[in-house]
Amino acid sequence: MKALITGATSGIGKAIAQELSRRGVSLILTGRNENALLQMQETLPVHTEIIALDLAENQAPFTLYEFCKNKHVDILVNNAGFGVFGEFTETALQEELELLQVNVRALHILTKLFLRDFKKRNFGRILNVASSAGFLTGPLFSSYYASKNYVVRLSLAIAEELRREKSRVTISILCPGPVDTGFNDRAGVQ
């Protein structure tokens, strides 16, 4: 089996990469930090390919899919994401647009492209990392909470479509609460 993990260099993505490698799953890892990816590639006990990309860039999700499409990916873990903290009228618009590119647009694109491949094979697993925030409103984190609500609702709708088709393809959502990762540093929260 082979898994693609986005946002793989720290936090939940790194933990998922470590766990899957312990189970013998080959990996394709992506993230913005090429040095961290190289270090993971050297230390993980399975065949690991890396591609450094910033999923906030328009073409990045398509570049990632092209890199992977002939490598027989069985599991897609859409983990990349970040938050922006502050009052909605005060937060930087450009930073929020990048958040939407990563948390919503890139996840949407990768889910659609890999799901098409998985459905053709009638096998594959998608894990979309959302958050407990996906079920709540989030003053001072409004864009982040809204983006995770999108992930939850999209994933649930796709799961129902797959259930109706009696497909062997699955989609799941991981919805953790606060986790001690680099998330708060990037979001500007103490």
Short mmCIF file of C-alpha atoms in Angstrom, two decimals:
data_model
loop_
_atom_site.label_atom_id
_atom_site.label_comp_id
_atom_site.label_asym_id
_atom_site.label_seq_id
_atom_site.Cartn_x
_atom_site.Cartn_y
_atom_site.Cartn_z
CA MET A 1 0.00 0.00 0.00
CA LYS A 2 1.03 3.59 -0.59
CA ALA A 3 -0.19 6.77 1.10
CA LEU A 4 0.09 10.42 0.15
CA ILE A 5 0.15 12.77 3.14
CA THR A 6 -0.08 16.55 2.82
CA GLY A 7 1.25 18.74 5.63
CA ALA A 8 3.50 15.84 6.60
CA THR A 9 6.42 17.65 8.23
CA SER A 10 4.93 18.31 11.67
CA GLY A 11 2.04 17.71 14.03
CA ILE A 12 -0.73 15.35 13.00
CA GLY A 13 0.65 14.80 9.48
CA LYS A 14 4.03 13.72 10.82
CA ALA A 15 2.37 11.43 13.38
CA ILE A 16 0.24 9.81 10.67
CA ALA A 17 3.34 9.32 8.48
CA GLN A 18 5.18 7.66 11.38
CA GLU A 19 2.24 5.38 12.19
CA LEU A 20 1.64 4.32 8.57
CA SER A 21 5.36 3.64 8.11
CA ARG A 22 5.29 1.39 11.21
CA ARG A 23 2.52 -0.53 9.46
CA GLY A 24 4.66 -0.96 6.33
CA VAL A 25 2.83 1.56 4.12
CA SER A 26 5.05 3.27 1.53
CA LEU A 27 4.77 7.05 1.61
CA ILE A 28 4.68 10.15 -0.53
CA LEU A 29 5.06 13.17 1.72
CA THR A 30 4.53 16.81 0.92
CA GLY A 31 4.88 20.04 2.81
CA ARG A 32 6.53 23.42 2.48
CA ASN A 33 9.70 22.55 4.44
CA GLU A 34 12.00 20.60 2.13
CA ASN A 35 14.64 20.06 4.84
CA ALA A 36 12.05 18.51 7.17
CA LEU A 37 10.84 16.29 4.31
CA LEU A 38 14.40 15.14 3.58
CA GLN A 39 14.95 14.33 7.25
CA MET A 40 11.74 12.29 7.35
CA GLN A 41 12.72 10.50 4.16
CA GLU A 42 16.01 9.45 5.78
CA THR A 43 14.50 8.28 9.07
CA LEU A 44 11.26 6.51 8.12
CA PRO A 45 11.59 2.71 7.77
CA VAL A 46 9.67 2.46 4.45
CA HIS A 47 10.17 3.67 0.89
CA THR A 48 9.39 7.38 1.09
CA GLU A 49 9.17 9.89 -1.73
CA ILE A 50 8.97 13.61 -1.09
CA ILE A 51 7.82 16.68 -2.96
CA ALA A 52 8.12 20.14 -1.44
CA LEU A 53 5.12 22.28 -2.33
CA ASP A 54 3.12 25.16 -0.91
CA LEU A 55 -0.52 24.21 -1.40
CA ALA A 56 -1.45 27.91 -1.16
CA GLU A 57 -0.07 28.28 -4.69
CA ASN A 58 -2.71 27.85 -7.41
CA GLN A 59 -0.98 25.13 -9.41
CA ALA A 60 0.41 23.15 -6.44
CA PRO A 61 -2.50 20.68 -5.99
CA PHE A 62 -2.35 19.82 -9.70
CA THR A 63 1.44 19.48 -9.59
CA LEU A 64 1.11 17.13 -6.62
CA TYR A 65 -1.51 15.02 -8.37
CA GLU A 66 0.63 14.78 -11.54
CA PHE A 67 3.60 13.71 -9.40
CA CYS A 68 1.50 10.93 -7.82
CA LYS A 69 -0.95 9.81 -10.48
CA ASN A 70 1.06 6.86 -11.83
CA LYS A 71 2.37 5.75 -8.43
CA HIS A 72 -0.70 3.75 -7.35
CA VAL A 73 -1.65 5.77 -4.29
CA ASP A 74 -4.13 3.83 -2.11
CA ILE A 75 -4.56 6.34 0.73
CA LEU A 76 -4.88 10.11 0.54
CA VAL A 77 -4.44 12.02 3.80
CA ASN A 78 -5.44 15.66 3.30
CA ASN A 79 -3.79 17.07 6.41
CA ALA A 80 -2.29 20.40 5.30
CA GLY A 81 -3.99 23.38 6.90
CA PHE A 82 -3.55 26.39 9.13
CA GLY A 83 -5.52 29.04 11.01
CA VAL A 84 -5.56 32.81 11.25
CA PHE A 85 -6.36 34.33 14.64
CA GLY A 86 -8.04 37.69 15.20
CA GLU A 87 -11.21 39.63 14.65
CA PHE A 88 -12.54 39.12 11.14
CA THR A 89 -12.32 42.83 10.28
CA GLU A 90 -8.71 42.99 11.53
CA THR A 91 -7.08 39.87 10.08
CA ALA A 92 -4.99 40.11 6.93
CA LEU A 93 -7.09 39.36 3.85
CA GLN A 94 -4.14 37.85 1.94
CA GLU A 95 -3.40 35.45 4.79
CA GLU A 96 -7.05 34.38 4.91
CA LEU A 97 -7.09 33.82 1.15
CA GLU A 98 -4.03 31.58 1.53
CA LEU A 99 -5.86 29.72 4.32
CA LEU A 100 -8.80 29.12 1.98
CA GLN A 101 -6.42 27.95 -0.76
CA VAL A 102 -4.87 25.34 1.54
CA ASN A 103 -7.75 24.33 3.82
CA VAL A 104 -10.50 24.30 1.18
CA ARG A 105 -9.33 24.59 -2.42
CA ALA A 106 -6.32 22.23 -2.32
CA LEU A 107 -8.24 19.66 -0.26
CA HIS A 108 -11.19 19.87 -2.68
CA ILE A 109 -8.98 19.43 -5.75
CA LEU A 110 -6.99 16.51 -4.33
CA THR A 111 -10.10 14.79 -3.02
CA LYS A 112 -11.81 15.02 -6.41
CA LEU A 113 -8.82 13.89 -8.48
CA PHE A 114 -7.86 10.95 -6.26
CA LEU A 115 -11.47 9.94 -5.67
CA ARG A 116 -11.95 9.58 -9.41
CA ASP A 117 -8.95 7.24 -9.56
CA PHE A 118 -10.07 5.30 -6.49
CA LYS A 119 -13.58 4.82 -7.91
CA LYS A 120 -12.14 3.41 -11.16
CA ARG A 121 -10.26 0.80 -9.09
CA ASN A 122 -13.14 0.45 -6.60
CA PHE A 123 -10.60 0.77 -3.81
CA GLY A 124 -8.98 3.61 -1.91
CA ARG A 125 -9.10 5.52 1.33
CA ILE A 126 -9.35 9.26 1.91
CA LEU A 127 -8.80 10.82 5.31
CA ASN A 128 -9.62 14.52 5.44
CA VAL A 129 -8.25 16.18 8.54
CA ALA A 130 -10.85 18.67 9.73
CA SER A 131 -11.28 19.73 13.34
CA SER A 132 -13.86 19.88 16.07
CA ALA A 133 -14.02 23.46 14.79
CA GLY A 134 -15.90 22.06 11.79
CA PHE A 135 -18.98 21.67 13.99
CA LEU A 136 -18.82 25.05 15.73
CA THR A 137 -18.70 28.79 15.18
CA GLY A 138 -15.36 30.36 15.88
CA PRO A 139 -15.09 33.96 16.98
CA LEU A 140 -11.50 35.14 16.41
CA PHE A 141 -10.91 32.11 14.16
CA SER A 142 -13.84 32.64 11.78
CA SER A 143 -12.10 31.74 8.52
CA TYR A 144 -10.48 28.64 10.00
CA TYR A 145 -13.73 27.36 11.53
CA ALA A 146 -15.59 28.04 8.28
CA SER A 147 -12.93 26.18 6.27
CA LYS A 148 -13.13 23.14 8.55
CA ASN A 149 -16.93 23.19 8.33
CA TYR A 150 -16.48 22.92 4.56
CA VAL A 151 -14.19 19.90 5.01
CA VAL A 152 -16.71 18.18 7.29
CA ARG A 153 -19.73 18.81 5.06
CA LEU A 154 -17.94 17.92 1.81
CA SER A 155 -16.61 14.69 3.30
CA LEU A 156 -19.98 13.66 4.72
CA ALA A 157 -21.68 14.28 1.38
CA ILE A 158 -19.09 12.23 -0.50
CA ALA A 159 -19.35 9.43 2.07
CA GLU A 160 -23.09 9.25 1.45
CA GLU A 161 -22.57 9.13 -2.32
CA LEU A 162 -20.09 6.28 -1.89
CA ARG A 163 -22.47 4.44 0.47
CA ARG A 164 -25.31 4.70 -2.03
CA GLU A 165 -23.06 3.31 -4.76
CA LYS A 166 -21.94 0.46 -2.45
CA SER A 167 -18.39 1.49 -3.29
CA ARG A 168 -15.36 -0.06 -1.62
CA VAL A 169 -13.82 3.42 -1.55
CA THR A 170 -14.07 5.19 1.80
CA ILE A 171 -13.74 8.74 3.01
CA SER A 172 -13.29 9.60 6.67
CA ILE A 173 -12.88 12.77 8.68
CA LEU A 174 -10.49 13.29 11.57
CA CYS A 175 -11.88 16.02 13.85
CA PRO A 176 -9.46 16.59 16.73
CA GLY A 177 -9.80 19.27 19.34
CA PRO A 178 -6.76 21.36 20.31
CA VAL A 179 -3.51 19.49 19.74
CA ASP A 180 -0.03 20.62 20.77
CA THR A 181 1.49 21.19 17.32
CA GLY A 182 2.95 24.18 15.47
CA PHE A 183 -0.61 25.27 14.59
CA ASN A 184 -0.85 27.92 17.33
CA ASP A 185 2.51 29.43 16.39
CA ARG A 186 1.48 29.89 12.78
CA ALA A 187 -1.97 31.17 13.77
CA GLY A 188 -0.46 33.72 16.16
CA VAL A 189 -2.13 32.26 19.26
CA GLN A 190 -0.52 31.88 22.69
#
